[in-house]
Amino acid sequence: MDKIDIRSLTLPELQEETAAMGLPKFRAGQIYSWLHQKYAASFDEMTNLGKDLRETLNERFELPNCTIVKKLESAVDGTIKYLYKLDDGEIIECVLMKYKYGYSICVSTQIGCNMGCTFCASTIGGCVRNLRPSEMLAEIYTAARDCGERISHCVLMGMGEPLQNYDNVLRFLELLTDANGMNMGARHISVSTCGIVPRIYDLMELHPQFTLSVSLHAPNDDIRRQIMPVSRKWPIEELLAACKDYTEATSRRISFEYAMIRGVNDTDACAEELAQRLKGMLCHVNLIPANEVRENDYQRSTDDRLRAFSAILDRRGITTTIRRTLGPDINASCGQLRRSHQANNKGEPV
Ligand code: SAH
């Protein structure tokens, strides 16, 4: 019989399992608390359960873990990048960022990605597999144990497209926000997507409290299609219509991510067109200097260009921030560390 992934179970599901094993009712609560409040990584740590019970649990359930293989700490701003090994040997990355309001963690939702954005290092080897709810939780719990800090915010902006791993991501978020678990506020969680339109509608019906972040990166389909293949399936019109519906249904502001790539999407004309498109929407634009990755030739826009672009949006009434680059000295952007780790292990130059 396959072992059941115990960290992916909700409390009522765990209660059912333990009842079927003939255990007293309070046991499920104890185990759940070990898993989701004390971040136990093995049954042996659950010291208020007898040894026999711990052994029985070990036979019946599995507890997938993230083992830290590398930890890089930025000397500039304290950002920590973790490289984790999963039980099947796959490598994922996760970033812990320190803000004025507390710690925020950037979680991967898939191993690799198959969305094919041309500037992104995560997608180069395609998508190896989806991450399970327990593995996404383990990304956070392992970091929380390691740093000893309370992690209050989470962004699904690591490797992968969250809305392509929809069911697992929703279960992960349900567990993450559970009052009996880590109890993270839904409003402290951002779900980021490259633009899977039907799933945006699903999300708004089910979970209007999550912040929606949309990777836009272009003001029109001509440019967007060159860098984001997803826009061939769902054009920008449809995407922005879904975003408008989202803000109307939820009263929540959408955050648009816009990586500034030199000579591709960073002209004044692009800024004007973007402002026109977003006019009247409840939104915010995050301008990000593109991270240069060695597998492509894209270059980041100059600081002057970023400021000029931002000024045009501001003048047109679109609120904008230029995102500071976190962990610039530790390769903190999407997929870069995993790739260099893989290359290293194959003896390739990094
Ligand atoms: N697939 C989801 C979640 C990934 S979030 C999404 O696309 O939203 C990671 C963010 O970093 C996305 O906005 C992505 O477009 C952006 N990104 C990827 N590579 C980048 C790079 N080289 N420079 C700047 N931003 C990048």
Short mmCIF file of N, CA, C and O in Angstrom, two decimals, residues 156-281:
data_model
loop_
_atom_site.label_atom_id
_atom_site.label_comp_id
_atom_site.label_asym_id
_atom_site.label_seq_id
_atom_site.Cartn_x
_atom_site.Cartn_y
_atom_site.Cartn_z
N LEU A 156 3.85 33.42 -4.33
CA LEU A 156 4.09 32.23 -5.17
C LEU A 156 4.80 32.70 -6.43
O LEU A 156 4.23 32.73 -7.51
N MET A 157 6.03 33.12 -6.24
CA MET A 157 6.80 33.71 -7.33
C MET A 157 8.13 33.01 -7.52
O MET A 157 9.07 33.59 -8.06
N GLY A 158 8.22 31.79 -7.06
CA GLY A 158 9.43 31.02 -7.32
C GLY A 158 9.29 30.30 -8.66
O GLY A 158 8.60 30.79 -9.56
N MET A 159 9.92 29.15 -8.75
CA MET A 159 9.82 28.39 -10.01
C MET A 159 8.39 27.89 -10.20
O MET A 159 7.73 27.50 -9.26
N GLY A 160 7.96 27.88 -11.47
CA GLY A 160 6.69 27.24 -11.79
C GLY A 160 5.55 28.21 -11.99
O GLY A 160 5.63 29.38 -11.64
N GLU A 161 4.47 27.69 -12.58
CA GLU A 161 3.26 28.49 -12.79
C GLU A 161 2.19 27.94 -11.83
O GLU A 161 1.65 26.85 -12.05
N PRO A 162 1.91 28.70 -10.76
CA PRO A 162 0.98 28.19 -9.73
C PRO A 162 -0.36 27.74 -10.31
O PRO A 162 -0.92 26.74 -9.87
N LEU A 163 -0.87 28.48 -11.29
CA LEU A 163 -2.21 28.14 -11.78
C LEU A 163 -2.20 26.94 -12.73
O LEU A 163 -3.25 26.49 -13.17
N GLN A 164 -1.02 26.42 -13.02
CA GLN A 164 -0.94 25.15 -13.77
C GLN A 164 -0.88 23.97 -12.82
O GLN A 164 -0.97 22.83 -13.22
N ASN A 165 -0.64 24.25 -11.57
CA ASN A 165 -0.63 23.20 -10.53
C ASN A 165 -1.74 23.56 -9.54
O ASN A 165 -1.55 23.60 -8.34
N TYR A 166 -2.89 23.83 -10.14
CA TYR A 166 -3.97 24.52 -9.43
C TYR A 166 -4.46 23.79 -8.17
O TYR A 166 -4.52 24.36 -7.09
N ASP A 167 -4.79 22.50 -8.31
CA ASP A 167 -5.39 21.80 -7.17
C ASP A 167 -4.41 21.70 -6.00
O ASP A 167 -4.78 21.92 -4.85
N ASN A 168 -3.17 21.37 -6.31
CA ASN A 168 -2.17 21.27 -5.24
C ASN A 168 -1.92 22.63 -4.59
O ASN A 168 -1.75 22.73 -3.38
N VAL A 169 -1.89 23.67 -5.42
CA VAL A 169 -1.64 25.01 -4.88
C VAL A 169 -2.79 25.44 -3.96
O VAL A 169 -2.58 25.97 -2.88
N LEU A 170 -4.03 25.14 -4.38
CA LEU A 170 -5.16 25.53 -3.53
C LEU A 170 -5.14 24.80 -2.20
O LEU A 170 -5.40 25.38 -1.15
N ARG A 171 -4.80 23.53 -2.24
CA ARG A 171 -4.73 22.77 -0.98
C ARG A 171 -3.60 23.30 -0.10
O ARG A 171 -3.75 23.45 1.10
N PHE A 172 -2.48 23.59 -0.73
CA PHE A 172 -1.35 24.19 0.00
C PHE A 172 -1.79 25.48 0.69
O PHE A 172 -1.52 25.71 1.87
N LEU A 173 -2.53 26.33 -0.04
CA LEU A 173 -2.95 27.61 0.54
C LEU A 173 -3.99 27.41 1.64
O LEU A 173 -4.00 28.13 2.64
N GLU A 174 -4.84 26.40 1.47
CA GLU A 174 -5.83 26.10 2.51
C GLU A 174 -5.10 25.70 3.80
O GLU A 174 -5.46 26.15 4.90
N LEU A 175 -4.07 24.88 3.66
CA LEU A 175 -3.32 24.43 4.85
C LEU A 175 -2.52 25.58 5.46
O LEU A 175 -2.44 25.74 6.67
N LEU A 176 -1.95 26.41 4.60
CA LEU A 176 -1.12 27.52 5.07
C LEU A 176 -1.93 28.55 5.86
O LEU A 176 -1.45 29.17 6.80
N THR A 177 -3.20 28.73 5.46
CA THR A 177 -4.05 29.73 6.11
C THR A 177 -4.89 29.14 7.24
O THR A 177 -5.66 29.85 7.89
N ASP A 178 -4.77 27.84 7.48
CA ASP A 178 -5.58 27.18 8.50
C ASP A 178 -5.24 27.72 9.91
O ASP A 178 -4.07 27.76 10.29
N ALA A 179 -6.28 28.09 10.65
CA ALA A 179 -6.08 28.61 12.01
C ALA A 179 -5.40 27.58 12.91
O ALA A 179 -4.74 27.93 13.88
N ASN A 180 -5.57 26.30 12.62
CA ASN A 180 -4.90 25.27 13.42
C ASN A 180 -3.47 24.99 12.96
O ASN A 180 -2.79 24.13 13.52
N GLY A 181 -3.06 25.68 11.92
CA GLY A 181 -1.72 25.45 11.38
C GLY A 181 -0.90 26.72 11.50
O GLY A 181 -0.90 27.40 12.52
N MET A 182 -0.22 27.11 10.40
CA MET A 182 0.62 28.28 10.44
C MET A 182 -0.22 29.56 10.52
O MET A 182 0.24 30.60 10.95
N ASN A 183 -1.45 29.46 10.04
CA ASN A 183 -2.41 30.56 10.18
C ASN A 183 -1.97 31.85 9.49
O ASN A 183 -2.10 32.94 10.05
N MET A 184 -1.42 31.72 8.32
CA MET A 184 -1.01 32.92 7.58
C MET A 184 -2.25 33.62 7.01
O MET A 184 -3.17 32.96 6.55
N GLY A 185 -2.27 34.94 7.07
CA GLY A 185 -3.43 35.68 6.56
C GLY A 185 -3.51 35.60 5.04
O GLY A 185 -2.51 35.80 4.36
N ALA A 186 -4.69 35.31 4.53
CA ALA A 186 -4.84 35.19 3.07
C ALA A 186 -4.42 36.47 2.36
O ALA A 186 -3.86 36.44 1.26
N ARG A 187 -4.65 37.59 3.02
CA ARG A 187 -4.26 38.87 2.40
C ARG A 187 -2.76 39.08 2.37
O ARG A 187 -2.26 40.02 1.77
N HIS A 188 -2.05 38.21 3.06
CA HIS A 188 -0.59 38.28 3.04
C HIS A 188 0.01 37.34 2.01
O HIS A 188 1.22 37.12 1.99
N ILE A 189 -0.86 36.79 1.17
CA ILE A 189 -0.39 35.79 0.20
C ILE A 189 -0.65 36.30 -1.22
O ILE A 189 -1.77 36.70 -1.54
N SER A 190 0.38 36.29 -2.05
CA SER A 190 0.20 36.69 -3.46
C SER A 190 0.35 35.49 -4.37
O SER A 190 1.36 34.78 -4.32
N VAL A 191 -0.66 35.31 -5.21
CA VAL A 191 -0.60 34.25 -6.22
C VAL A 191 -0.22 34.93 -7.53
O VAL A 191 -0.90 35.84 -7.98
N SER A 192 0.87 34.47 -8.11
CA SER A 192 1.34 35.12 -9.34
C SER A 192 1.09 34.22 -10.55
O SER A 192 1.27 33.01 -10.47
N THR A 193 0.66 34.83 -11.63
CA THR A 193 0.44 34.03 -12.84
C THR A 193 0.93 34.77 -14.08
O THR A 193 0.92 36.00 -14.13
N CYS A 194 1.32 33.98 -15.07
CA CYS A 194 1.72 34.59 -16.34
C CYS A 194 0.49 34.89 -17.20
O CYS A 194 0.61 35.47 -18.26
N GLY A 195 -0.70 34.45 -16.73
CA GLY A 195 -1.92 34.81 -17.46
C GLY A 195 -2.78 33.65 -17.92
O GLY A 195 -3.23 33.62 -19.08
N ILE A 196 -3.03 32.68 -17.03
CA ILE A 196 -3.93 31.56 -17.35
C ILE A 196 -5.35 32.02 -17.03
O ILE A 196 -5.84 31.87 -15.90
N VAL A 197 -6.00 32.60 -18.02
CA VAL A 197 -7.25 33.34 -17.80
C VAL A 197 -8.35 32.53 -17.09
O VAL A 197 -8.93 32.99 -16.11
N PRO A 198 -8.67 31.31 -17.55
CA PRO A 198 -9.78 30.59 -16.88
C PRO A 198 -9.54 30.36 -15.40
O PRO A 198 -10.47 30.38 -14.60
N ARG A 199 -8.29 30.16 -15.05
CA ARG A 199 -7.96 29.92 -13.63
C ARG A 199 -8.07 31.19 -12.78
O ARG A 199 -8.31 31.12 -11.58
N ILE A 200 -7.90 32.34 -13.43
CA ILE A 200 -8.10 33.60 -12.70
C ILE A 200 -9.56 33.68 -12.27
O ILE A 200 -9.89 34.06 -11.14
N TYR A 201 -10.45 33.26 -13.17
CA TYR A 201 -11.88 33.26 -12.82
C TYR A 201 -12.17 32.26 -11.72
O TYR A 201 -12.93 32.53 -10.80
N ASP A 202 -11.56 31.08 -11.80
CA ASP A 202 -11.77 30.07 -10.75
C ASP A 202 -11.34 30.62 -9.39
O ASP A 202 -12.04 30.48 -8.40
N LEU A 203 -10.19 31.26 -9.41
CA LEU A 203 -9.63 31.78 -8.16
C LEU A 203 -10.53 32.85 -7.55
O LEU A 203 -10.76 32.89 -6.35
N MET A 204 -11.04 33.72 -8.41
CA MET A 204 -11.84 34.83 -7.86
C MET A 204 -13.15 34.33 -7.26
O MET A 204 -13.68 34.90 -6.32
N GLU A 205 -13.66 33.22 -7.77
CA GLU A 205 -14.90 32.68 -7.20
C GLU A 205 -14.65 32.04 -5.84
O GLU A 205 -15.43 32.17 -4.91
N LEU A 206 -13.52 31.37 -5.76
CA LEU A 206 -13.24 30.59 -4.55
C LEU A 206 -12.56 31.37 -3.45
O LEU A 206 -12.89 31.26 -2.29
N HIS A 207 -11.56 32.15 -3.82
CA HIS A 207 -10.68 32.73 -2.80
C HIS A 207 -10.36 34.19 -3.07
O HIS A 207 -9.25 34.55 -3.40
N PRO A 208 -11.36 35.04 -2.93
CA PRO A 208 -11.15 36.45 -3.28
C PRO A 208 -10.14 37.18 -2.40
O PRO A 208 -9.77 38.29 -2.71
N GLN A 209 -9.70 36.57 -1.32
CA GLN A 209 -8.81 37.30 -0.41
C GLN A 209 -7.35 37.31 -0.84
O GLN A 209 -6.58 38.17 -0.43
N PHE A 210 -6.97 36.35 -1.66
CA PHE A 210 -5.57 36.33 -2.08
C PHE A 210 -5.27 37.50 -3.01
O PHE A 210 -6.11 37.90 -3.81
N THR A 211 -4.05 38.01 -2.90
CA THR A 211 -3.65 39.06 -3.83
C THR A 211 -3.27 38.39 -5.15
O THR A 211 -2.55 37.40 -5.16
N LEU A 212 -3.78 38.95 -6.23
CA LEU A 212 -3.42 38.42 -7.54
C LEU A 212 -2.32 39.28 -8.14
O LEU A 212 -2.42 40.51 -8.18
N SER A 213 -1.30 38.60 -8.58
CA SER A 213 -0.19 39.28 -9.20
C SER A 213 -0.09 38.74 -10.64
O SER A 213 -0.13 37.53 -10.83
N VAL A 214 -0.03 39.63 -11.60
CA VAL A 214 -0.03 39.18 -12.99
C VAL A 214 1.26 39.61 -13.67
O VAL A 214 1.61 40.80 -13.66
N SER A 215 1.97 38.66 -14.24
CA SER A 215 3.21 38.98 -14.95
C SER A 215 2.82 39.46 -16.34
O SER A 215 2.48 38.66 -17.21
N LEU A 216 2.86 40.77 -16.52
CA LEU A 216 2.36 41.34 -17.78
C LEU A 216 3.51 41.54 -18.77
O LEU A 216 3.48 41.04 -19.88
N HIS A 217 4.49 42.29 -18.37
CA HIS A 217 5.76 42.45 -19.10
C HIS A 217 5.66 43.05 -20.50
O HIS A 217 6.68 43.14 -21.21
N ALA A 218 4.47 43.44 -20.94
CA ALA A 218 4.35 44.09 -22.26
C ALA A 218 3.01 44.80 -22.33
O ALA A 218 2.05 44.38 -21.67
N PRO A 219 2.92 45.86 -23.15
CA PRO A 219 1.66 46.59 -23.24
C PRO A 219 0.75 46.08 -24.36
O PRO A 219 -0.38 46.54 -24.48
N ASN A 220 1.24 45.17 -25.18
CA ASN A 220 0.42 44.71 -26.31
C ASN A 220 0.80 43.28 -26.71
O ASN A 220 1.84 42.76 -26.27
N ASP A 221 -0.04 42.67 -27.55
CA ASP A 221 0.20 41.28 -27.92
C ASP A 221 1.44 41.10 -28.80
O ASP A 221 2.10 40.06 -28.73
N ASP A 222 1.74 42.11 -29.62
CA ASP A 222 2.92 41.97 -30.49
C ASP A 222 4.16 41.67 -29.67
O ASP A 222 4.90 40.72 -29.94
N ILE A 223 4.38 42.50 -28.66
CA ILE A 223 5.58 42.32 -27.82
C ILE A 223 5.40 41.13 -26.89
O ILE A 223 6.29 40.30 -26.73
N ARG A 224 4.20 41.02 -26.35
CA ARG A 224 3.99 39.95 -25.35
C ARG A 224 4.18 38.57 -25.99
O ARG A 224 4.75 37.67 -25.39
N ARG A 225 3.72 38.42 -27.22
CA ARG A 225 3.87 37.12 -27.88
C ARG A 225 5.32 36.75 -28.13
O ARG A 225 5.68 35.58 -28.16
N GLN A 226 6.15 37.79 -28.32
CA GLN A 226 7.58 37.49 -28.54
C GLN A 226 8.24 36.92 -27.29
O GLN A 226 9.16 36.13 -27.37
N ILE A 227 7.77 37.36 -26.12
CA ILE A 227 8.47 36.95 -24.90
C ILE A 227 7.66 36.02 -24.00
O ILE A 227 8.22 35.36 -23.14
N MET A 228 6.34 35.96 -24.23
CA MET A 228 5.50 35.10 -23.38
C MET A 228 4.53 34.29 -24.24
O MET A 228 3.45 34.77 -24.62
N PRO A 229 4.89 33.05 -24.54
CA PRO A 229 4.05 32.22 -25.41
C PRO A 229 2.61 32.07 -24.90
O PRO A 229 1.69 31.88 -25.70
N VAL A 230 2.40 32.20 -23.59
CA VAL A 230 1.04 32.04 -23.04
C VAL A 230 0.07 33.03 -23.66
O VAL A 230 -1.13 32.76 -23.77
N SER A 231 0.60 34.18 -24.14
CA SER A 231 -0.32 35.19 -24.67
C SER A 231 -0.84 34.81 -26.06
O SER A 231 -1.74 35.46 -26.57
N ARG A 232 -0.28 33.76 -26.65
CA ARG A 232 -0.88 33.28 -27.92
C ARG A 232 -2.20 32.60 -27.62
O ARG A 232 -3.10 32.59 -28.44
N LYS A 233 -2.30 32.01 -26.46
CA LYS A 233 -3.54 31.34 -26.09
C LYS A 233 -4.55 32.33 -25.49
O LYS A 233 -5.73 32.29 -25.81
N TRP A 234 -4.08 33.18 -24.59
CA TRP A 234 -4.97 34.17 -23.97
C TRP A 234 -4.41 35.56 -24.22
O TRP A 234 -3.50 36.02 -23.52
N PRO A 235 -4.96 36.24 -25.23
CA PRO A 235 -4.45 37.57 -25.58
C PRO A 235 -4.62 38.56 -24.44
O PRO A 235 -5.41 38.35 -23.52
N ILE A 236 -3.90 39.65 -24.56
CA ILE A 236 -3.86 40.64 -23.48
C ILE A 236 -5.26 41.21 -23.16
O ILE A 236 -5.57 41.48 -22.01
N GLU A 237 -6.08 41.37 -24.22
CA GLU A 237 -7.46 41.87 -23.99
C GLU A 237 -8.20 40.99 -23.00
O GLU A 237 -8.83 41.46 -22.06
N GLU A 238 -8.11 39.68 -23.25
CA GLU A 238 -8.84 38.73 -22.38
C GLU A 238 -8.24 38.71 -20.98
O GLU A 238 -8.97 38.62 -19.99
N LEU A 239 -6.92 38.81 -20.94
CA LEU A 239 -6.25 38.80 -19.64
C LEU A 239 -6.66 40.02 -18.82
O LEU A 239 -7.03 39.90 -17.64
N LEU A 240 -6.64 41.18 -19.45
CA LEU A 240 -6.97 42.40 -18.70
C LEU A 240 -8.46 42.44 -18.35
O LEU A 240 -8.84 42.96 -17.29
N ALA A 241 -9.28 41.86 -19.20
CA ALA A 241 -10.72 41.78 -18.87
C ALA A 241 -10.89 40.92 -17.61
O ALA A 241 -11.67 41.26 -16.70
N ALA A 242 -10.17 39.81 -17.55
CA ALA A 242 -10.25 38.95 -16.36
C ALA A 242 -9.76 39.70 -15.12
O ALA A 242 -10.34 39.59 -14.03
N CYS A 243 -8.70 40.49 -15.30
CA CYS A 243 -8.17 41.26 -14.17
C CYS A 243 -9.19 42.28 -13.69
O CYS A 243 -9.38 42.48 -12.49
N LYS A 244 -9.86 42.93 -14.64
CA LYS A 244 -10.89 43.91 -14.25
C LYS A 244 -12.01 43.21 -13.48
O LYS A 244 -12.48 43.69 -12.45
N ASP A 245 -12.43 42.05 -14.00
CA ASP A 245 -13.48 41.30 -13.30
C ASP A 245 -13.01 40.93 -11.90
O ASP A 245 -13.79 40.95 -10.95
N TYR A 246 -11.74 40.58 -11.79
CA TYR A 246 -11.19 40.18 -10.48
C TYR A 246 -11.28 41.35 -9.48
O TYR A 246 -11.72 41.18 -8.35
N THR A 247 -10.89 42.52 -9.95
CA THR A 247 -10.93 43.67 -9.02
C THR A 247 -12.38 44.04 -8.68
O THR A 247 -12.67 44.40 -7.55
N GLU A 248 -13.28 43.89 -9.66
CA GLU A 248 -14.68 44.21 -9.35
C GLU A 248 -15.27 43.21 -8.37
O GLU A 248 -15.99 43.57 -7.44
N ALA A 249 -14.96 41.95 -8.57
CA ALA A 249 -15.54 40.91 -7.71
C ALA A 249 -14.94 40.94 -6.30
O ALA A 249 -15.61 40.57 -5.34
N THR A 250 -13.68 41.36 -6.19
CA THR A 250 -13.00 41.19 -4.90
C THR A 250 -12.65 42.52 -4.22
O THR A 250 -12.26 42.52 -3.06
N SER A 251 -12.75 43.61 -4.97
CA SER A 251 -12.28 44.92 -4.48
C SER A 251 -10.80 44.90 -4.12
O SER A 251 -10.34 45.73 -3.32
N ARG A 252 -10.07 43.96 -4.66
CA ARG A 252 -8.65 43.88 -4.35
C ARG A 252 -7.84 44.41 -5.53
O ARG A 252 -8.15 44.12 -6.69
N ARG A 253 -6.82 45.13 -5.20
CA ARG A 253 -5.96 45.72 -6.22
C ARG A 253 -5.08 44.64 -6.85
O ARG A 253 -4.55 43.78 -6.14
N ILE A 254 -4.94 44.71 -8.15
CA ILE A 254 -4.06 43.74 -8.83
C ILE A 254 -2.66 44.32 -8.94
O ILE A 254 -2.49 45.52 -9.15
N SER A 255 -1.70 43.45 -8.81
CA SER A 255 -0.33 43.90 -8.96
C SER A 255 0.19 43.37 -10.31
O SER A 255 0.14 42.17 -10.57
N PHE A 256 0.61 44.28 -11.17
CA PHE A 256 1.17 43.87 -12.46
C PHE A 256 2.70 43.90 -12.39
O PHE A 256 3.28 44.92 -12.00
N GLU A 257 3.30 42.78 -12.74
CA GLU A 257 4.76 42.72 -12.76
C GLU A 257 5.23 43.09 -14.17
O GLU A 257 4.65 42.62 -15.17
N TYR A 258 6.24 43.90 -14.24
CA TYR A 258 6.73 44.33 -15.55
C TYR A 258 8.26 44.36 -15.50
O TYR A 258 8.87 45.27 -14.92
N ALA A 259 8.88 43.32 -16.06
CA ALA A 259 10.35 43.25 -16.10
C ALA A 259 10.85 44.13 -17.23
O ALA A 259 10.45 43.95 -18.39
N MET A 260 11.68 45.08 -16.91
CA MET A 260 12.15 46.03 -17.92
C MET A 260 13.34 45.45 -18.67
O MET A 260 14.43 45.27 -18.10
N ILE A 261 13.12 45.15 -19.95
CA ILE A 261 14.17 44.54 -20.77
C ILE A 261 14.59 45.53 -21.84
O ILE A 261 13.75 46.03 -22.62
N ARG A 262 15.86 45.81 -21.88
CA ARG A 262 16.38 46.86 -22.76
C ARG A 262 16.00 46.63 -24.23
O ARG A 262 16.21 45.55 -24.78
N GLY A 263 15.37 47.65 -24.80
CA GLY A 263 15.06 47.61 -26.23
C GLY A 263 13.91 46.68 -26.61
O GLY A 263 13.55 46.56 -27.77
N VAL A 264 13.31 46.02 -25.64
CA VAL A 264 12.22 45.09 -25.94
C VAL A 264 10.87 45.68 -25.52
O VAL A 264 9.93 45.73 -26.31
N ASN A 265 10.79 46.13 -24.27
CA ASN A 265 9.49 46.58 -23.75
C ASN A 265 9.62 47.86 -22.92
O ASN A 265 8.77 48.15 -22.10
N ASP A 266 10.72 48.61 -23.13
CA ASP A 266 10.99 49.69 -22.18
C ASP A 266 10.98 51.09 -22.79
O ASP A 266 11.50 52.03 -22.19
N THR A 267 10.36 51.25 -23.96
CA THR A 267 10.35 52.57 -24.59
C THR A 267 9.25 53.47 -23.99
O THR A 267 8.33 52.97 -23.33
N ASP A 268 9.36 54.76 -24.28
CA ASP A 268 8.30 55.67 -23.84
C ASP A 268 6.96 55.26 -24.45
O ASP A 268 5.92 55.33 -23.80
N ALA A 269 7.00 54.82 -25.71
CA ALA A 269 5.75 54.42 -26.37
C ALA A 269 5.11 53.24 -25.63
O ALA A 269 3.88 53.17 -25.48
N CYS A 270 5.94 52.33 -25.15
CA CYS A 270 5.40 51.19 -24.37
C CYS A 270 4.73 51.69 -23.10
O CYS A 270 3.65 51.22 -22.71
N ALA A 271 5.36 52.66 -22.45
CA ALA A 271 4.80 53.19 -21.20
C ALA A 271 3.46 53.87 -21.47
O ALA A 271 2.49 53.67 -20.73
N GLU A 272 3.41 54.65 -22.56
CA GLU A 272 2.15 55.33 -22.91
C GLU A 272 1.05 54.31 -23.18
O GLU A 272 -0.09 54.45 -22.73
N GLU A 273 1.40 53.29 -23.93
CA GLU A 273 0.40 52.28 -24.29
C GLU A 273 -0.07 51.51 -23.05
O GLU A 273 -1.26 51.22 -22.89
N LEU A 274 0.86 51.22 -22.18
CA LEU A 274 0.52 50.50 -20.95
C LEU A 274 -0.43 51.35 -20.10
O LEU A 274 -1.44 50.85 -19.59
N ALA A 275 -0.11 52.64 -19.99
CA ALA A 275 -0.95 53.53 -19.19
C ALA A 275 -2.37 53.57 -19.75
O ALA A 275 -3.36 53.54 -19.02
N GLN A 276 -2.44 53.61 -21.08
CA GLN A 276 -3.75 53.64 -21.74
C GLN A 276 -4.55 52.38 -21.41
O GLN A 276 -5.73 52.43 -21.09
N ARG A 277 -3.88 51.25 -21.49
CA ARG A 277 -4.53 49.95 -21.24
C ARG A 277 -5.03 49.81 -19.80
O ARG A 277 -6.04 49.17 -19.55
N LEU A 278 -4.25 50.35 -18.87
CA LEU A 278 -4.57 50.11 -17.45
C LEU A 278 -5.43 51.23 -16.86
O LEU A 278 -5.80 51.17 -15.69
N LYS A 279 -5.74 52.20 -17.70
CA LYS A 279 -6.49 53.37 -17.23
C LYS A 279 -7.76 52.95 -16.48
O LYS A 279 -8.52 52.11 -16.97
N GLY A 280 -7.94 53.52 -15.29
CA GLY A 280 -9.18 53.26 -14.55
C GLY A 280 -9.20 51.95 -13.78
O GLY A 280 -10.17 51.66 -13.08
N MET A 281 -8.16 51.16 -13.91
CA MET A 281 -8.16 49.87 -13.19
C MET A 281 -7.62 50.03 -11.79
O MET A 281 -6.73 50.85 -11.56
#
